[in-house]
XYZ file of C-alpha atoms in Angstrom:
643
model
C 65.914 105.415 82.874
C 69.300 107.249 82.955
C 72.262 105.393 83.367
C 73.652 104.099 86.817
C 77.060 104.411 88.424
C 78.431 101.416 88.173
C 80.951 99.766 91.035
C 82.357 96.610 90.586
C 84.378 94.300 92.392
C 86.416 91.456 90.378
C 84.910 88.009 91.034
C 86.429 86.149 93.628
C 87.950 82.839 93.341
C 86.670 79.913 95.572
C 89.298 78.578 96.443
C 89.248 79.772 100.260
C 87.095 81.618 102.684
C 87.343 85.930 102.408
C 89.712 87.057 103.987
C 91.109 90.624 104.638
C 92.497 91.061 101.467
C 89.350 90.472 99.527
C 87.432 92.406 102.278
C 89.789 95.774 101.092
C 88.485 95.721 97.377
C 84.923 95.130 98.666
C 84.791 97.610 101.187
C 86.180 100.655 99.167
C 83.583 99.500 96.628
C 80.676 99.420 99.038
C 82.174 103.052 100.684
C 81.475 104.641 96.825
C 78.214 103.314 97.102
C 77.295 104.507 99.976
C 78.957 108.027 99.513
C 76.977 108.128 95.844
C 74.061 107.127 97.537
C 74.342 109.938 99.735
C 74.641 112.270 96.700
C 71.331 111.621 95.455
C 72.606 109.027 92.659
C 71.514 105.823 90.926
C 74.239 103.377 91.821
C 74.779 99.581 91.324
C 77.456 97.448 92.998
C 78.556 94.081 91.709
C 80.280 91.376 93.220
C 80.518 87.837 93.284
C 82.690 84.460 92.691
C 84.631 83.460 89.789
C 83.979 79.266 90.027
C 84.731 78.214 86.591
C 88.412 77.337 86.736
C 89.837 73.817 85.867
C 91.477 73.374 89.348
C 87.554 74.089 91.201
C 86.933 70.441 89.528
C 90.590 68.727 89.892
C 89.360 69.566 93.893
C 86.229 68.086 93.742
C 87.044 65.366 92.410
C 90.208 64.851 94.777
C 87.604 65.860 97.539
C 85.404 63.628 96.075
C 82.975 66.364 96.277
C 80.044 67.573 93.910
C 81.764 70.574 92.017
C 78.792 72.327 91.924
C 78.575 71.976 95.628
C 82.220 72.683 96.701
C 81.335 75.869 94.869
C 78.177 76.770 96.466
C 79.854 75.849 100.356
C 82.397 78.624 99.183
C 80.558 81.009 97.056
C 77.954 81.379 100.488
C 80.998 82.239 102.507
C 81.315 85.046 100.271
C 77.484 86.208 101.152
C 78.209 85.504 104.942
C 81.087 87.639 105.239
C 80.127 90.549 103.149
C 76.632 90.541 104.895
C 78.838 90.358 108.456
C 80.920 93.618 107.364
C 77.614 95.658 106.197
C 78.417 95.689 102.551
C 75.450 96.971 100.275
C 76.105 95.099 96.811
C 72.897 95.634 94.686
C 74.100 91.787 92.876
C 76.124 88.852 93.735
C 77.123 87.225 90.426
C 78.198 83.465 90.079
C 79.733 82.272 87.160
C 78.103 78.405 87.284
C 74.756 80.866 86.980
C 72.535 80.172 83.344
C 72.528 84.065 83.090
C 76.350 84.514 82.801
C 76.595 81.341 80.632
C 74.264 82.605 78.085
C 75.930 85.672 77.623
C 79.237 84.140 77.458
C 78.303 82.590 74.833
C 76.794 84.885 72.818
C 79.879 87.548 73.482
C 82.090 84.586 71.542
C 79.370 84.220 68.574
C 79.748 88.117 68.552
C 83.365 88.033 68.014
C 84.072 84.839 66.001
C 81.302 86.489 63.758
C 83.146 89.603 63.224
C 86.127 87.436 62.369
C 88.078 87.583 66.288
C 88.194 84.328 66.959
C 89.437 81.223 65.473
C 90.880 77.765 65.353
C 94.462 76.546 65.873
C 96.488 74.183 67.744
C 97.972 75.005 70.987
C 101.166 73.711 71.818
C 102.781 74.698 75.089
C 102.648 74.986 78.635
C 99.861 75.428 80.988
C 99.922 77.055 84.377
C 96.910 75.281 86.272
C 97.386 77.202 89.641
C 96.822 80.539 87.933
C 95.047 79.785 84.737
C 97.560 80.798 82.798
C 99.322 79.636 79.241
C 102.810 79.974 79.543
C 105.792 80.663 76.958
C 107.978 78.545 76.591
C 110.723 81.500 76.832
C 108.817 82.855 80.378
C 109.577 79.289 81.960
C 111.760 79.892 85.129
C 114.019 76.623 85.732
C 110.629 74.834 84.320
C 108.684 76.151 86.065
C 105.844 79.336 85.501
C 107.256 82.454 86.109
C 105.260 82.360 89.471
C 107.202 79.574 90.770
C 104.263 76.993 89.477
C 104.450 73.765 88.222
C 103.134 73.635 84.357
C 101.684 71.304 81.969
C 102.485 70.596 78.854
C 98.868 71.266 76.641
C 98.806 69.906 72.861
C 95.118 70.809 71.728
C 93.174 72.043 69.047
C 91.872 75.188 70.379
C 90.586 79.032 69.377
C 92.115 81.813 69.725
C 91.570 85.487 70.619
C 92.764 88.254 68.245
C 94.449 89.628 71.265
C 97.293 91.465 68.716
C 95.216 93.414 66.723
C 94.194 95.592 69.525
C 98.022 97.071 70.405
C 97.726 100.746 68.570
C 94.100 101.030 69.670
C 94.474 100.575 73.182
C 97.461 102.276 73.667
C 95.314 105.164 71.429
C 92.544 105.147 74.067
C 94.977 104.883 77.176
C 96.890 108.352 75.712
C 93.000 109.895 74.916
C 91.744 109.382 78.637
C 93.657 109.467 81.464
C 91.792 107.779 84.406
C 91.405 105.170 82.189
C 94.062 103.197 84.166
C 95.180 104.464 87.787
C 97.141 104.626 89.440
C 99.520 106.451 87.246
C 102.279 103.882 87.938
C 100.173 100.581 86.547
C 99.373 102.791 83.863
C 102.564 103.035 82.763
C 103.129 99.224 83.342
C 100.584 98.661 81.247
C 101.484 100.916 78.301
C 104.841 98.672 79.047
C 103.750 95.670 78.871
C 101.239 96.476 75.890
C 104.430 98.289 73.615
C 106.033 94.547 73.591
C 103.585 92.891 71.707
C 100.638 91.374 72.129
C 100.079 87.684 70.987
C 96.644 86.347 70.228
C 95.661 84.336 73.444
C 94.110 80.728 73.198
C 90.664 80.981 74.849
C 89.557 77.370 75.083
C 90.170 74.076 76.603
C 89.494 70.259 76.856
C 86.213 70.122 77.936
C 86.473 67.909 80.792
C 82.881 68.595 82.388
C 83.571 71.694 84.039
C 82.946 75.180 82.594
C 80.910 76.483 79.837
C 80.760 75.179 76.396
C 82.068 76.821 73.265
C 78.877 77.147 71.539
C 78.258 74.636 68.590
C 81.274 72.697 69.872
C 81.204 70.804 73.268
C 84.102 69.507 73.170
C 85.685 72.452 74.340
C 85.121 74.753 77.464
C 85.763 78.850 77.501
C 89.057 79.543 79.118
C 88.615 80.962 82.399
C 89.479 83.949 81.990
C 87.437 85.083 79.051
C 84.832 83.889 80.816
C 85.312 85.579 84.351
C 85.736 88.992 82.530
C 82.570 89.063 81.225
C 80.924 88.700 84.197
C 80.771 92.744 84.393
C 78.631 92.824 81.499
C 76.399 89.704 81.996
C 75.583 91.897 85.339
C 73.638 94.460 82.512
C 71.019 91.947 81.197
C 73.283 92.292 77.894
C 72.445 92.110 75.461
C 68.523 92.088 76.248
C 66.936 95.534 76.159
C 68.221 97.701 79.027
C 71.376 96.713 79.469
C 72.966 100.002 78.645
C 70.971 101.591 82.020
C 74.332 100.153 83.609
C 77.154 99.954 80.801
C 79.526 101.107 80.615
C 80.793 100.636 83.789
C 82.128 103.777 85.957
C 85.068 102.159 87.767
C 86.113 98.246 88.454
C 88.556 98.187 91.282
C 91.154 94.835 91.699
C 93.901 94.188 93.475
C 97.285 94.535 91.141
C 97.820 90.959 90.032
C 95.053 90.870 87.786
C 95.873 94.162 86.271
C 97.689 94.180 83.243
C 97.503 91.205 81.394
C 93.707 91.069 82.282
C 91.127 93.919 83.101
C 93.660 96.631 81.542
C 94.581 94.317 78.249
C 92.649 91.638 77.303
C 88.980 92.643 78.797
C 89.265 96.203 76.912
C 90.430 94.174 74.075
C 87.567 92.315 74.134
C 85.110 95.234 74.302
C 86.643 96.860 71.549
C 86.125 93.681 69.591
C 82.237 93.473 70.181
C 82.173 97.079 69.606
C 81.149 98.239 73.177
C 82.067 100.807 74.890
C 84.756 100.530 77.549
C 84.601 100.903 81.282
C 85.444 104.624 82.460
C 88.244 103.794 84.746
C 90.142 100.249 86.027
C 91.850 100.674 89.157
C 94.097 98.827 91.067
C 95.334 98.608 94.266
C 98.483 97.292 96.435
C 98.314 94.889 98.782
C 98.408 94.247 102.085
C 101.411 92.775 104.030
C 101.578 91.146 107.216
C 105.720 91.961 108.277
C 106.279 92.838 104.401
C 104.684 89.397 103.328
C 102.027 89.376 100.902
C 98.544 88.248 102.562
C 97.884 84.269 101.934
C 96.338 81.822 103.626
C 99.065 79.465 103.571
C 100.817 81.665 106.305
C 99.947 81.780 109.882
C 98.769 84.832 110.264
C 98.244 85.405 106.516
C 94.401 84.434 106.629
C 92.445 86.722 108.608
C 88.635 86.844 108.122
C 86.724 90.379 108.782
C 84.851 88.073 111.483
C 87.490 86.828 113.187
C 89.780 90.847 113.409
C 86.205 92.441 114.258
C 85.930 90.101 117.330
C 89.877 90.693 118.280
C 88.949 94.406 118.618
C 85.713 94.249 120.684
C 87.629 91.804 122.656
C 90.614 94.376 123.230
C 88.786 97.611 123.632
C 85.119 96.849 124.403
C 83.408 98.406 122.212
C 80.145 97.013 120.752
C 80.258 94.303 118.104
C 78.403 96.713 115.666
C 80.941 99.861 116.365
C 84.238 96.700 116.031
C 82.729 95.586 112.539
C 82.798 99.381 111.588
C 86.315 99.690 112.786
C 87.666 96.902 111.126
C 85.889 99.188 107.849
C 87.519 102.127 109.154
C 91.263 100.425 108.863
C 90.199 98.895 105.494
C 89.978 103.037 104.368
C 92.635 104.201 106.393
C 95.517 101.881 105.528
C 94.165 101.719 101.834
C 97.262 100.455 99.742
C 96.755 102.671 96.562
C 100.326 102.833 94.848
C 102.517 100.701 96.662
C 101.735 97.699 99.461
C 100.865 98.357 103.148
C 102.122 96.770 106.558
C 98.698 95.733 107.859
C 99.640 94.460 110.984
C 97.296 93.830 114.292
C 99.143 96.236 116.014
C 99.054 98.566 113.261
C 95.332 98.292 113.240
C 94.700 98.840 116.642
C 97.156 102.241 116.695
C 95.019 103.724 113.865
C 92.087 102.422 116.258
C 93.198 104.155 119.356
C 94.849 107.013 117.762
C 92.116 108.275 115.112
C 88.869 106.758 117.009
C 89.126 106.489 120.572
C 91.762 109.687 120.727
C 90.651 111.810 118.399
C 87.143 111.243 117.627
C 85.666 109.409 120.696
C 87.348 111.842 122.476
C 85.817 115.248 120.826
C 82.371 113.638 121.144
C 82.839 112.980 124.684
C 84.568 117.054 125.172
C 81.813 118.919 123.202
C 78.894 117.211 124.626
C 80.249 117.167 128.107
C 81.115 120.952 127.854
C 77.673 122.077 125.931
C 75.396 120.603 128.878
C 77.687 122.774 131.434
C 77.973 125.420 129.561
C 75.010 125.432 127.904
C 72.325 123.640 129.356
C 72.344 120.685 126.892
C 70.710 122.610 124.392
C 72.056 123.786 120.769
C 72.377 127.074 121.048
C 71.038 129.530 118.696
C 74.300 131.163 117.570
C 76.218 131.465 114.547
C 79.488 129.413 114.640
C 82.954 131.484 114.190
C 84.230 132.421 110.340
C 86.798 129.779 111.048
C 84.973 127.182 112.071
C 82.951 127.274 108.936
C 85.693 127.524 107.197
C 87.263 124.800 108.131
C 84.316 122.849 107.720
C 84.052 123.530 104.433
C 87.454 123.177 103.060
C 86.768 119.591 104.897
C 84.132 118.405 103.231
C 85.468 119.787 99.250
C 88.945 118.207 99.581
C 86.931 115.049 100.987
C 85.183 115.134 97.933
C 88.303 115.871 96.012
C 89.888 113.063 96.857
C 86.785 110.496 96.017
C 87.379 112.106 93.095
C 90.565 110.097 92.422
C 89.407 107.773 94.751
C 91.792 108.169 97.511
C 89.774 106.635 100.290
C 92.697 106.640 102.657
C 92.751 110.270 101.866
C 89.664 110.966 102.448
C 89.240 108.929 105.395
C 92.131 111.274 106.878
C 90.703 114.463 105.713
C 87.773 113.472 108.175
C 89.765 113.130 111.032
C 91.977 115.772 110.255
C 88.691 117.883 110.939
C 88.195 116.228 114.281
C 91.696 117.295 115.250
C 90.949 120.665 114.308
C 88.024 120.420 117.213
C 90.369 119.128 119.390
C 92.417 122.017 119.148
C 89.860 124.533 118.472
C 88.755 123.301 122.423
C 91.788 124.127 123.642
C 92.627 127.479 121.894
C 89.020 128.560 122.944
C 89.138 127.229 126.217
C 85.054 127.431 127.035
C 85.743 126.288 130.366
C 87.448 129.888 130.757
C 84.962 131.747 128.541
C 82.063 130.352 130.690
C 84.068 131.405 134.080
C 84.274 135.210 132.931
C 81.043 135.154 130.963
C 81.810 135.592 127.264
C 79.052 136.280 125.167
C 80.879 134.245 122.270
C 80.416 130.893 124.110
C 77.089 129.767 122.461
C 78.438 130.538 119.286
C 81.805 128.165 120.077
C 79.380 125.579 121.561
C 77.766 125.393 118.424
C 80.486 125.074 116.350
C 82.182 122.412 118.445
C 78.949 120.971 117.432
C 78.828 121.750 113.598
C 82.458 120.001 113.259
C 81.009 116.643 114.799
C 77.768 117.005 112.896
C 80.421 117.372 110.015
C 82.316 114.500 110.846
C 79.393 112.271 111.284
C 78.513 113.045 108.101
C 82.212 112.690 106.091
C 82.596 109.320 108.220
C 79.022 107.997 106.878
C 80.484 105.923 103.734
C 82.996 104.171 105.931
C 81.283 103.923 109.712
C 77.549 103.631 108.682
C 76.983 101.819 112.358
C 79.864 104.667 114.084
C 77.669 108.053 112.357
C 74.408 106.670 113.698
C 75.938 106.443 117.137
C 77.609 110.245 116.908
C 74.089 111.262 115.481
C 71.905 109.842 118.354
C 74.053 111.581 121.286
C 73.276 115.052 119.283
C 69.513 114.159 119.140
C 69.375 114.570 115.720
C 67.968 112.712 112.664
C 70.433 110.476 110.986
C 72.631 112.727 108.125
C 72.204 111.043 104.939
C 71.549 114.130 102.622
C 75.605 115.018 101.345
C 74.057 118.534 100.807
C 73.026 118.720 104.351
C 76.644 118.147 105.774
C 78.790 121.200 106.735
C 75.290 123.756 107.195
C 74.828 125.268 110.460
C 70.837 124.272 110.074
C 72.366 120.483 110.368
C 72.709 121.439 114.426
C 69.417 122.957 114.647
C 68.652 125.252 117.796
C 66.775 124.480 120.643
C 67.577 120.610 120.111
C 68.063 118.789 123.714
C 71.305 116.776 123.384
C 71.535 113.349 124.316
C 74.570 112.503 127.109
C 78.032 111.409 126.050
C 78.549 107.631 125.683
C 81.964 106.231 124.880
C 81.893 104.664 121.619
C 85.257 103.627 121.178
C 87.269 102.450 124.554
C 90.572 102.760 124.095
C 92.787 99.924 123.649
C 95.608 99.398 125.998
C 98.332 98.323 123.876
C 100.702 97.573 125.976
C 98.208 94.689 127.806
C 97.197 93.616 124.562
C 100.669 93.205 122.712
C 100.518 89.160 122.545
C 96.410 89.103 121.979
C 95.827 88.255 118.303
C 93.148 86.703 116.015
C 93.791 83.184 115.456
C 94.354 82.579 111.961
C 90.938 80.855 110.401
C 91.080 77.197 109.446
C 91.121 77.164 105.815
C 91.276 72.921 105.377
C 87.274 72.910 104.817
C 87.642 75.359 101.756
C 91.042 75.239 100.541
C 91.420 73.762 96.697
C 93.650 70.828 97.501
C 96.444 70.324 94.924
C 97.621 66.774 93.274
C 100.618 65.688 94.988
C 103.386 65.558 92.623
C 104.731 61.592 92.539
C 107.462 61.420 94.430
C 110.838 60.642 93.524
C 113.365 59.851 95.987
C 116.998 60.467 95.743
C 120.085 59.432 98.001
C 122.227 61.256 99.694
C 124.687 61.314 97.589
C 122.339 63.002 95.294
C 121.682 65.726 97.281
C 125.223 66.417 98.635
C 125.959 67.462 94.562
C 123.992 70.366 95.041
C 126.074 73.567 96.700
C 123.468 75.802 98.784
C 125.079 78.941 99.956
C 124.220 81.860 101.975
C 124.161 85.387 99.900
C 123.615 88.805 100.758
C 121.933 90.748 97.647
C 123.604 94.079 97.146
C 121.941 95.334 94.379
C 118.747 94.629 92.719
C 116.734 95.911 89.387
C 113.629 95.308 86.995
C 114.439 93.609 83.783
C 113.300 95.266 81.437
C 110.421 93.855 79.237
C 109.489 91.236 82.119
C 106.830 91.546 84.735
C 107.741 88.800 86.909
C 111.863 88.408 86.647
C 114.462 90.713 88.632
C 118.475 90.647 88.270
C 120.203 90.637 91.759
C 123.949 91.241 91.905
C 124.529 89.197 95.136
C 127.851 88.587 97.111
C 128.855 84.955 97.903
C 132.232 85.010 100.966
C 134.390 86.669 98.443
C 132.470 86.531 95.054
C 130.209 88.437 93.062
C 127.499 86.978 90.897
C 124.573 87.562 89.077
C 121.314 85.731 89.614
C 117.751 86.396 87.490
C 115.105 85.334 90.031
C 110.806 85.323 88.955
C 109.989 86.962 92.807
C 108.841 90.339 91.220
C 105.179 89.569 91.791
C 106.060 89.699 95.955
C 108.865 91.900 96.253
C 109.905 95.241 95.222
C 113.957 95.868 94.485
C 114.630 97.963 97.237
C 112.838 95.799 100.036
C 115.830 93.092 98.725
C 119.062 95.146 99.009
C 120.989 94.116 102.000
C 118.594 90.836 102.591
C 120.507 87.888 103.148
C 119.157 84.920 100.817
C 119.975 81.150 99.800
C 120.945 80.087 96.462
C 121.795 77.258 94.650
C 125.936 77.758 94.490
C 126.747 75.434 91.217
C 124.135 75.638 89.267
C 124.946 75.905 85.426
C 124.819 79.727 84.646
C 121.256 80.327 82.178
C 120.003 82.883 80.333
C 116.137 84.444 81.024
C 115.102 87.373 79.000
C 118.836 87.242 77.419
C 120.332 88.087 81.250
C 122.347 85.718 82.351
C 121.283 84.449 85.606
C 124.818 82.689 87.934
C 122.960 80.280 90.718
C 119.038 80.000 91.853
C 117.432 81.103 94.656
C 115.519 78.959 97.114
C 111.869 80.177 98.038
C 108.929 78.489 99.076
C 105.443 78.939 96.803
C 102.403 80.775 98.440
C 98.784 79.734 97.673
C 98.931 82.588 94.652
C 101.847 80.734 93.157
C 104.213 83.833 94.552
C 107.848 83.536 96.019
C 108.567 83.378 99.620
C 112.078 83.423 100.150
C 114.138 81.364 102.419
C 116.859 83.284 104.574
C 118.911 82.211 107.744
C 116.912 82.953 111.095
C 119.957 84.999 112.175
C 122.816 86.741 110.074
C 125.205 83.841 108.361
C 128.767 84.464 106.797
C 128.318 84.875 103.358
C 129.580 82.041 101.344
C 128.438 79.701 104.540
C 127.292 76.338 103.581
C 123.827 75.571 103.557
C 123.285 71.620 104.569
């Protein structure tokens, strides 16, 4: 057999239900398949849960819950919504499953043999929120550099060669250059990669969750090593066959598990065991709600593809089928490829009315409506206009040229930029006008009002599997799943009776609809529960020897070497300081200039990264261990007191 394409998701973490954000990474996913498909090629899509973390058992067992239940209850919500949103995944992986154990184990016999691993003692600090070792000289006021409390870890552990893979990956990043997109992470990565790596401890305690070093069970695999090789336990590796998949084609992820992970250590590992490495990691932004990261900790933040699907049948009307495809639709459109994007319900429903009920509901509805006046109903046997074709083919190549790079939200607009062009090409032709004074050239502008929606049914396919059907059933014709096929006049066959115009897509009326919006889902059946830290009260007088001042940050930079800390130069009433604050993971520099903030005023001046860092500022921690920071509700005086 010759090999597969390859697709993969990362695994997702159960620690709450799917929400938009993890719907993005799936859905592009399942649009490659779909478009491959469509091409005539072998593909297989992965996804599935990542349940072998320490923290999956602290909950359980603060739950009082069965660990390997808590994980199934989440892992099936996983299965529920990806069925709901029509995603084809060929596998759903688990990492509690024998299959991924087994070859977890045998990947670290593979490279302790070849002399990759060993033993040590770790000594230092453990992040248990991200499942992350810490340095000592990362900590952030004692803290990770997320903002999450730590543990100190004194074990006897092994370790990971991690540093002897520096010169070689940076080698194979230079040698192929979709190795890592976008272009930007790339060059984080080369970054981050050019400051040194350190060999990375890869076990733990063994406290009765997670899978066994292999000869010694008194130690688990550290999470991480373990998740990553979920891609390859996927293959059947290392039983015969595996190779029909490996290497993979393309893993997409959201940014924060980028660099340190899938585009350091995982290719690290590979190149240890001597396989060969996946053809390109990509990562993607993130999604925002008001220029907050996505988390279910915020109202708002958690937003389930169920739950936004029903808000827009609700709103518009259209069919539950045709709102689960448009909720796919603004997955594509508003795809955050370098930087983050404002996903917003009301941005959602203007890309809804603009692009779907405007633009393409509304050149369904024109060209049908016009061909059975004009026409009798029946595709006429007439060759469409030179630039008609034309423009449905440039369509359909830069549509492929930008799958190419895989620019979905590119794509997804080079569709409807065609369907605009019909729009127009109504007017400017005006059959209406052409049938009043008899112009021979109307069949052949019928059938090319045709061609471009037989076109766009087509390019849409991938993303709005439920939405082409539709489009294809009002033309009478068979469903367009040949990519060949799309853009060729014998796709509108003549002679075939078309079916009547039907509204797909009702427009939304904004204006009624401003304060409608999905209720954010419960997430207190699924979310991991975290050990309340004992309490320690203070008095007053305590408290009052802490200054908290309003600031306004007027400038703000990366440090350089760090992927978590920025320097803000902040005014205080009269006074200029300098604060080093770990909030890079949720905000870029330029979103801070001008922001008013709250720091801790007297705070002894420290150094991080050798910057030295004048005051603190206050934030509260999302569920990803990222900074939300706390500002006035209206504009303060600088300098003002905070009490």
């Amino acid at each position: 057999m010759s090999k597969r394409y390859y697709i993969t998701t990362p695994i997702y973490y159960v620690n709450a239900a799917p929400h938009i954000g993890s719907a993005l990474t799936t859905a592009v996913c399942d649009f490659e398949r779909r478009y491959r498909k469509m091409r005539g090629e072998e593909v297989h899509f992965l996804t599935g849960t990542d349940e072998n973390a320490t923290k999956v058992f602290e909950a359980a067992q603060i739950a009082g819950r069965n660990p390997h239940e808590f994980a199934d209850e989440v892992a099936h919500k996983f299965v529920e919504a990806w069925d709901f949103l029509d995603i084809e995944y060929d596998d759903f992986i688990r990492t509690t499953e024998d299959r991924h154990r087994d070859a977890v184990q045998k990947f670290f016999n593979l490279l302790k043999d070849k002399g990759y691993i060993y033993a040590d003692k770790y000594e230092g600090w453990y992040d248990v929120s991200a499942e992350t070792f810490v340095r000592e000289s990362d900590l952030v006021d004692g803290k990770s550099p997320d903002g999450n409390e730590v543990r100190r870890v004194s074990e006897e552990n092994y370790f990971f060669k991690l540093s002897a893979f520096g010169d070689r990956l940076l080698a194979h990043i230079e040698a192929n250059r979709t190795f890592l997109l976008p272009e930007s992470r790339k060059n984080e990565v080369v970054s981050f990669v050019k400051q040194g790596l350190r060999d990375m401890c890869i076990t733990r305690q063994n406290t009765g969750w997670g899978i066994p070093v292999p000869g010694d069970d008194s130690k688990v695999i550290y999470v991480w090593f373990d998740a990553l090789i979920n891609y390859l336990t996927a293959t059947g590796w290392p039983n015969s066959g595996w190779d029909d998949l490996w290497p993979a084609d393309v893993h997409w992820m959201g940014k924060e598990i980028f660099t340190r992970f899938h585009a350091t250590l995982w290719p690290a590992m590979l190149m240890a065991a001597d396989l060969p490495l996946p053809k390109t990691i990509i990562a993607h932004g993130w999604f925002t709600f008001g220029g907050e990261k996505i988390s279910k900790s915020k109202e708002g933040g958690l937003v389930t593809p169920q739950q936004l699907a029903a808000h827009l049948v609700e709103v518009s009307g259209c069919t539950p089928p045709i709102g689960k495809d448009a909720v796919r639709y603004s997955l594509a459109a508003l795809l955050p490829y370098e930087g983050d994007t404002n996903y917003s319900y009301e941005e959602v429903e203007r890309r809804y009315n603009s692009d779907l009920a405007n633009d393409l509901g509304n050149a369904l509805n024109r060209s049908l409506s016009m061909a059975h006046k004009f026409v009798d109903g029946v595709i006429p046997d007439s060759e469409p206009a030179d630039e008609v074709l034309k423009e449905v083919s440039i369509a359909k190549s830069e549509y492929e040229a930008m799958i190419a790079t895989f620019r979905w939200d590119q794509a997804v607009d080079r569709a409807i930029a065609l369907v605009r062009f019909l729009n127009k090409y109504i007017d400017t032709a005006s059959p209406w006008a052409m049938a009043k004074n008899s112009d021979p050239a109307l069949p052949s502008v019928i059938r090319g009002l045709l061609l471009c929606l037989r076109t766009a049914e087509g390019l849409i396919r991938p993303i709005m599997p439920t939405a082409a059907d539709a489009i294809a059933a009002q033309l009478s014709l068979p469903t367009l799943l040949n990519w060949a096929d799309i853009g060729l006049v014998s796709s509108v066959p003549a002679g075939v009776k078309l079916g009547q115009p039907q509204p797909i897509f009702p427009r939304i009326d904004l204006k009624k609809n401003m304060e409608t919006k999905p209720t954010p889902a419960p997430v207190a059946e699924v979310a991991i529960p975290v050990p309340t830290p004992e309490t320690n009260e203070i008095a007053i007088s305590d408290f009052a020897k802490v200054q908290l001042r309003v600031a306004r940050v007027l400038e703000a930079e990366e440090i350089e070497g760090s992927d978590k800390l920025l320097k803000l130069q902040v005014i205080i009433g009269d006074e200029r300081r300098q604060v080093v604050a770990g909030i890079k993971a949720n905000y870029q520099p330029a979103d801070l200039v001008g922001r008013q903030v709250v720091i801790v005023y007297n705070l002894k001046p420290a150094k991080l990264r050798g910057v030295e860092s004048q005051g603190m500022l206050l934030a509260a921690v999302d569920d990803s261990g990222g900074a939300i920071l706390l500002q006035p509700e209206q504009e303060a005086p600088e300098g003002a007191m905070v009490r």
